[in-house]
Amino acid sequence: HALAKAAYGKLFDWLVQRINQALATGVSIRSTSFIGILDIFGFEIFKNNSFEQLCINFTNEKLQQLFNEHTFKEEQAIYISEGIQFDKIEYVDNQPILDLIEKRSIQGIMVILDDCNKMSANTDEKFVTKADAAHGRSPYYHTSAKTRRGATGFTILHYAGEVVYDGTGFLE
């Protein structure tokens, strides 16, 4: 498996380099067109989703938002400013999910986790209880009671699907 993975990696890097060389126009490649690979749909949902998975899914949410901004919002703004008629593309804006996870003013999940880590008496259950209290009414969050996964379970409705997290070990 390791040999196949290494061979695939080398072949992939070589292919991207060859494409970039073909796109180069004699000027430094950094200032011209180039190809890069960004896997914005690397979203994963497992039977047990831990803190690490929340971080991966949060990163994918951020990448999806960046993709939406550049592909949809900015292009449509250019079309409007230039008076070009086009069919408006409808897409899901995942900013509310990003806010749920990171926004300080609404006690995002990461903010709550950070606050819980500052107090030695907190537990994973207390973290989830605080997250439930802060986001129990959000359409993008289901409390531990709704997940039926015990006191440390909670659900986030990400752009790519519903993920039930197990908060066990989050404070660690």
PDB file of C-alpha atoms in Angstrom:
ATOM      1  CA  HIS A   1       0.000   0.000   0.000  1.00  0.00           C
ATOM      2  CA  ALA A   2       2.816   2.397   0.886  1.00  0.00           C
ATOM      3  CA  LEU A   3       4.559   1.782  -2.450  1.00  0.00           C
ATOM      4  CA  ALA A   4       1.324   2.337  -4.410  1.00  0.00           C
ATOM      5  CA  LYS A   5       0.591   5.519  -2.454  1.00  0.00           C
ATOM      6  CA  ALA A   6       4.109   6.863  -3.059  1.00  0.00           C
ATOM      7  CA  ALA A   7       3.957   6.025  -6.786  1.00  0.00           C
ATOM      8  CA  TYR A   8       0.543   7.661  -7.131  1.00  0.00           C
ATOM      9  CA  GLY A   9       1.764  10.767  -5.290  1.00  0.00           C
ATOM     10  CA  LYS A  10       4.827  11.107  -7.531  1.00  0.00           C
ATOM     11  CA  LEU A  11       2.730  10.602 -10.675  1.00  0.00           C
ATOM     12  CA  PHE A  12       0.174  13.154  -9.516  1.00  0.00           C
ATOM     13  CA  ASP A  13       2.861  15.758  -8.717  1.00  0.00           C
ATOM     14  CA  TRP A  14       4.508  15.114 -12.107  1.00  0.00           C
ATOM     15  CA  LEU A  15       1.192  15.525 -13.937  1.00  0.00           C
ATOM     16  CA  VAL A  16       0.372  18.826 -12.213  1.00  0.00           C
ATOM     17  CA  GLN A  17       3.908  20.101 -12.923  1.00  0.00           C
ATOM     18  CA  ARG A  18       3.611  19.156 -16.631  1.00  0.00           C
ATOM     19  CA  ILE A  19       0.256  20.935 -16.916  1.00  0.00           C
ATOM     20  CA  ASN A  20       1.714  24.018 -15.242  1.00  0.00           C
ATOM     21  CA  GLN A  21       4.692  23.961 -17.625  1.00  0.00           C
ATOM     22  CA  ALA A  22       2.315  23.765 -20.586  1.00  0.00           C
ATOM     23  CA  LEU A  23       0.423  26.789 -19.281  1.00  0.00           C
ATOM     24  CA  ALA A  24       3.582  28.846 -18.688  1.00  0.00           C
ATOM     25  CA  THR A  25       4.187  31.528 -21.318  1.00  0.00           C
ATOM     26  CA  GLY A  26       7.897  32.174 -20.826  1.00  0.00           C
ATOM     27  CA  VAL A  27       7.238  34.405 -17.802  1.00  0.00           C
ATOM     28  CA  SER A  28       7.683  33.175 -14.251  1.00  0.00           C
ATOM     29  CA  ILE A  29       4.997  30.580 -13.520  1.00  0.00           C
ATOM     30  CA  ARG A  30       4.077  32.469 -10.340  1.00  0.00           C
ATOM     31  CA  SER A  31       2.827  35.426 -12.366  1.00  0.00           C
ATOM     32  CA  THR A  32       0.920  33.505 -15.038  1.00  0.00           C
ATOM     33  CA  SER A  33      -1.820  30.944 -15.209  1.00  0.00           C
ATOM     34  CA  PHE A  34      -1.322  27.746 -13.308  1.00  0.00           C
ATOM     35  CA  ILE A  35      -3.366  24.777 -12.213  1.00  0.00           C
ATOM     36  CA  GLY A  36      -3.829  23.734  -8.625  1.00  0.00           C
ATOM     37  CA  ILE A  37      -5.951  21.095  -7.016  1.00  0.00           C
ATOM     38  CA  LEU A  38      -8.346  21.956  -4.207  1.00  0.00           C
ATOM     39  CA  ASP A  39     -10.617  19.230  -2.886  1.00  0.00           C
ATOM     40  CA  ILE A  40     -13.478  21.237  -1.421  1.00  0.00           C
ATOM     41  CA  PHE A  41     -15.718  18.218  -1.311  1.00  0.00           C
ATOM     42  CA  GLY A  42     -13.534  16.085   0.974  1.00  0.00           C
ATOM     43  CA  PHE A  43     -16.331  16.034   3.524  1.00  0.00           C
ATOM     44  CA  GLU A  44     -16.577  12.853   5.547  1.00  0.00           C
ATOM     45  CA  ILE A  45     -19.179  11.454   7.902  1.00  0.00           C
ATOM     46  CA  PHE A  46     -18.246   8.500  10.084  1.00  0.00           C
ATOM     47  CA  LYS A  47     -20.102   6.383  12.602  1.00  0.00           C
ATOM     48  CA  ASN A  48     -18.083   8.111  15.361  1.00  0.00           C
ATOM     49  CA  ASN A  49     -17.159  11.741  14.644  1.00  0.00           C
ATOM     50  CA  SER A  50     -14.643  13.253  17.054  1.00  0.00           C
ATOM     51  CA  PHE A  51     -13.042  16.668  17.512  1.00  0.00           C
ATOM     52  CA  GLU A  52     -10.615  15.973  14.670  1.00  0.00           C
ATOM     53  CA  GLN A  53     -13.534  15.326  12.336  1.00  0.00           C
ATOM     54  CA  LEU A  54     -15.201  18.561  13.437  1.00  0.00           C
ATOM     55  CA  CYS A  55     -11.998  20.412  12.519  1.00  0.00           C
ATOM     56  CA  ILE A  56     -11.847  18.716   9.102  1.00  0.00           C
ATOM     57  CA  ASN A  57     -15.516  19.424   8.407  1.00  0.00           C
ATOM     58  CA  PHE A  58     -15.131  23.022   9.617  1.00  0.00           C
ATOM     59  CA  THR A  59     -12.213  23.473   7.204  1.00  0.00           C
ATOM     60  CA  ASN A  60     -14.336  22.083   4.398  1.00  0.00           C
ATOM     61  CA  GLU A  61     -17.109  24.528   5.336  1.00  0.00           C
ATOM     62  CA  LYS A  62     -14.587  27.379   5.084  1.00  0.00           C
ATOM     63  CA  LEU A  63     -13.354  26.127   1.711  1.00  0.00           C
ATOM     64  CA  GLN A  64     -16.926  25.785   0.458  1.00  0.00           C
ATOM     65  CA  GLN A  65     -17.646  29.369   1.528  1.00  0.00           C
ATOM     66  CA  LEU A  66     -14.504  30.583  -0.262  1.00  0.00           C
ATOM     67  CA  PHE A  67     -15.563  28.670  -3.370  1.00  0.00           C
ATOM     68  CA  ASN A  68     -19.061  30.195  -3.193  1.00  0.00           C
ATOM     69  CA  GLU A  69     -17.646  33.705  -2.775  1.00  0.00           C
ATOM     70  CA  HIS A  70     -15.316  33.480  -5.750  1.00  0.00           C
ATOM     71  CA  THR A  71     -17.422  31.366  -8.053  1.00  0.00           C
ATOM     72  CA  PHE A  72     -20.880  32.759  -7.455  1.00  0.00           C
ATOM     73  CA  LYS A  73     -20.949  36.033  -5.524  1.00  0.00           C
ATOM     74  CA  GLU A  74     -18.027  37.795  -7.220  1.00  0.00           C
ATOM     75  CA  GLU A  75     -18.867  36.612 -10.744  1.00  0.00           C
ATOM     76  CA  GLN A  76     -22.501  37.634 -10.391  1.00  0.00           C
ATOM     77  CA  ALA A  77     -21.431  41.040  -9.045  1.00  0.00           C
ATOM     78  CA  ILE A  78     -19.221  41.527 -12.122  1.00  0.00           C
ATOM     79  CA  TYR A  79     -22.074  40.561 -14.452  1.00  0.00           C
ATOM     80  CA  ILE A  80     -24.391  43.015 -12.724  1.00  0.00           C
ATOM     81  CA  SER A  81     -21.832  45.849 -12.812  1.00  0.00           C
ATOM     82  CA  GLU A  82     -21.227  45.246 -16.527  1.00  0.00           C
ATOM     83  CA  GLY A  83     -24.934  44.976 -17.318  1.00  0.00           C
ATOM     84  CA  ILE A  84     -24.667  41.397 -18.570  1.00  0.00           C
ATOM     85  CA  GLN A  85     -27.909  39.460 -18.442  1.00  0.00           C
ATOM     86  CA  PHE A  86     -27.600  36.068 -16.817  1.00  0.00           C
ATOM     87  CA  ASP A  87     -29.636  33.486 -14.980  1.00  0.00           C
ATOM     88  CA  LYS A  88     -28.956  33.918 -11.300  1.00  0.00           C
ATOM     89  CA  ILE A  89     -27.426  30.829  -9.779  1.00  0.00           C
ATOM     90  CA  GLU A  90     -28.980  29.732  -6.519  1.00  0.00           C
ATOM     91  CA  TYR A  91     -26.588  28.208  -4.012  1.00  0.00           C
ATOM     92  CA  VAL A  92     -26.569  27.396  -0.337  1.00  0.00           C
ATOM     93  CA  ASP A  93     -24.815  30.061   1.721  1.00  0.00           C
ATOM     94  CA  ASN A  94     -23.153  28.192   4.559  1.00  0.00           C
ATOM     95  CA  GLN A  95     -22.217  31.298   6.573  1.00  0.00           C
ATOM     96  CA  PRO A  96     -24.746  30.426   9.328  1.00  0.00           C
ATOM     97  CA  ILE A  97     -22.964  27.085   9.842  1.00  0.00           C
ATOM     98  CA  LEU A  98     -19.589  28.818  10.011  1.00  0.00           C
ATOM     99  CA  ASP A  99     -21.028  31.249  12.556  1.00  0.00           C
ATOM    100  CA  LEU A 100     -22.391  28.342  14.596  1.00  0.00           C
ATOM    101  CA  ILE A 101     -18.921  26.845  14.790  1.00  0.00           C
ATOM    102  CA  GLU A 102     -16.643  29.876  15.140  1.00  0.00           C
ATOM    103  CA  LYS A 103     -18.413  33.182  15.789  1.00  0.00           C
ATOM    104  CA  ARG A 104     -17.483  34.797  19.081  1.00  0.00           C
ATOM    105  CA  SER A 105     -20.587  36.984  19.451  1.00  0.00           C
ATOM    106  CA  ILE A 106     -22.984  34.025  19.400  1.00  0.00           C
ATOM    107  CA  GLN A 107     -20.761  31.708  21.445  1.00  0.00           C
ATOM    108  CA  GLY A 108     -19.783  29.451  18.557  1.00  0.00           C
ATOM    109  CA  ILE A 109     -18.910  25.854  19.362  1.00  0.00           C
ATOM    110  CA  MET A 110     -15.153  26.522  19.206  1.00  0.00           C
ATOM    111  CA  VAL A 111     -15.570  29.563  21.475  1.00  0.00           C
ATOM    112  CA  ILE A 112     -17.519  27.488  23.998  1.00  0.00           C
ATOM    113  CA  LEU A 113     -14.874  24.772  23.816  1.00  0.00           C
ATOM    114  CA  ASP A 114     -12.122  27.337  24.371  1.00  0.00           C
ATOM    115  CA  ASP A 115     -13.973  28.799  27.359  1.00  0.00           C
ATOM    116  CA  CYS A 116     -14.523  25.344  28.849  1.00  0.00           C
ATOM    117  CA  ASN A 117     -10.817  24.562  28.528  1.00  0.00           C
ATOM    118  CA  LYS A 118      -9.987  27.632  30.628  1.00  0.00           C
ATOM    119  CA  MET A 119     -11.783  26.145  33.646  1.00  0.00           C
ATOM    120  CA  SER A 120     -10.383  22.917  35.052  1.00  0.00           C
ATOM    121  CA  ALA A 121     -13.744  21.758  36.486  1.00  0.00           C
ATOM    122  CA  ASN A 122     -15.388  21.426  33.065  1.00  0.00           C
ATOM    123  CA  THR A 123     -16.078  18.098  31.411  1.00  0.00           C
ATOM    124  CA  ASP A 124     -17.042  17.014  27.917  1.00  0.00           C
ATOM    125  CA  GLU A 125     -20.645  16.699  29.122  1.00  0.00           C
ATOM    126  CA  LYS A 126     -20.614  20.271  30.447  1.00  0.00           C
ATOM    127  CA  PHE A 127     -19.199  21.473  27.113  1.00  0.00           C
ATOM    128  CA  VAL A 128     -22.043  19.801  25.191  1.00  0.00           C
ATOM    129  CA  THR A 129     -24.611  21.124  27.694  1.00  0.00           C
ATOM    130  CA  LYS A 130     -23.308  24.664  27.121  1.00  0.00           C
ATOM    131  CA  ALA A 131     -23.353  24.155  23.337  1.00  0.00           C
ATOM    132  CA  ASP A 132     -26.920  22.798  23.590  1.00  0.00           C
ATOM    133  CA  ALA A 133     -27.978  25.870  25.587  1.00  0.00           C
ATOM    134  CA  ALA A 134     -26.341  28.277  23.134  1.00  0.00           C
ATOM    135  CA  HIS A 135     -27.505  26.631  19.907  1.00  0.00           C
ATOM    136  CA  GLY A 136     -30.509  24.478  20.791  1.00  0.00           C
ATOM    137  CA  ARG A 137     -32.802  26.682  18.695  1.00  0.00           C
ATOM    138  CA  SER A 138     -30.528  26.851  15.660  1.00  0.00           C
ATOM    139  CA  PRO A 139     -31.810  25.038  12.565  1.00  0.00           C
ATOM    140  CA  TYR A 140     -28.223  23.847  12.009  1.00  0.00           C
ATOM    141  CA  TYR A 141     -27.735  22.232  15.411  1.00  0.00           C
ATOM    142  CA  HIS A 142     -29.454  19.369  17.212  1.00  0.00           C
ATOM    143  CA  THR A 143     -28.973  19.014  20.934  1.00  0.00           C
ATOM    144  CA  SER A 144     -27.661  15.946  22.728  1.00  0.00           C
ATOM    145  CA  ALA A 145     -31.255  15.017  23.620  1.00  0.00           C
ATOM    146  CA  LYS A 146     -32.287  14.995  19.951  1.00  0.00           C
ATOM    147  CA  THR A 147     -29.299  12.915  18.813  1.00  0.00           C
ATOM    148  CA  ARG A 148     -30.054  10.114  21.271  1.00  0.00           C
ATOM    149  CA  ARG A 149     -26.312   9.528  21.584  1.00  0.00           C
ATOM    150  CA  GLY A 150     -25.975  10.306  25.261  1.00  0.00           C
ATOM    151  CA  ALA A 151     -24.835  13.412  27.083  1.00  0.00           C
ATOM    152  CA  THR A 152     -21.896  14.066  24.749  1.00  0.00           C
ATOM    153  CA  GLY A 153     -23.647  13.733  21.400  1.00  0.00           C
ATOM    154  CA  PHE A 154     -24.655  16.706  19.253  1.00  0.00           C
ATOM    155  CA  THR A 155     -25.440  17.212  15.589  1.00  0.00           C
ATOM    156  CA  ILE A 156     -24.399  19.883  13.111  1.00  0.00           C
ATOM    157  CA  LEU A 157     -26.188  20.173   9.789  1.00  0.00           C
ATOM    158  CA  HIS A 158     -23.234  20.925   7.511  1.00  0.00           C
ATOM    159  CA  TYR A 159     -23.631  21.938   3.861  1.00  0.00           C
ATOM    160  CA  ALA A 160     -22.757  18.379   2.854  1.00  0.00           C
ATOM    161  CA  GLY A 161     -24.962  16.609   5.350  1.00  0.00           C
ATOM    162  CA  GLU A 162     -25.925  15.991   8.935  1.00  0.00           C
ATOM    163  CA  VAL A 163     -23.074  14.892  11.201  1.00  0.00           C
ATOM    164  CA  VAL A 164     -23.514  13.525  14.709  1.00  0.00           C
ATOM    165  CA  TYR A 165     -20.450  14.275  16.822  1.00  0.00           C
ATOM    166  CA  ASP A 166     -19.348  12.543  19.988  1.00  0.00           C
ATOM    167  CA  GLY A 167     -18.033  15.261  22.293  1.00  0.00           C
ATOM    168  CA  THR A 168     -16.054  12.715  24.317  1.00  0.00           C
ATOM    169  CA  GLY A 169     -12.463  13.906  24.368  1.00  0.00           C
ATOM    170  CA  PHE A 170     -13.199  17.377  22.968  1.00  0.00           C
ATOM    171  CA  LEU A 171     -11.733  19.105  26.034  1.00  0.00           C
ATOM    172  CA  GLU A 172      -8.639  16.972  25.843  1.00  0.00           C
TER     173      GLU A 172
END
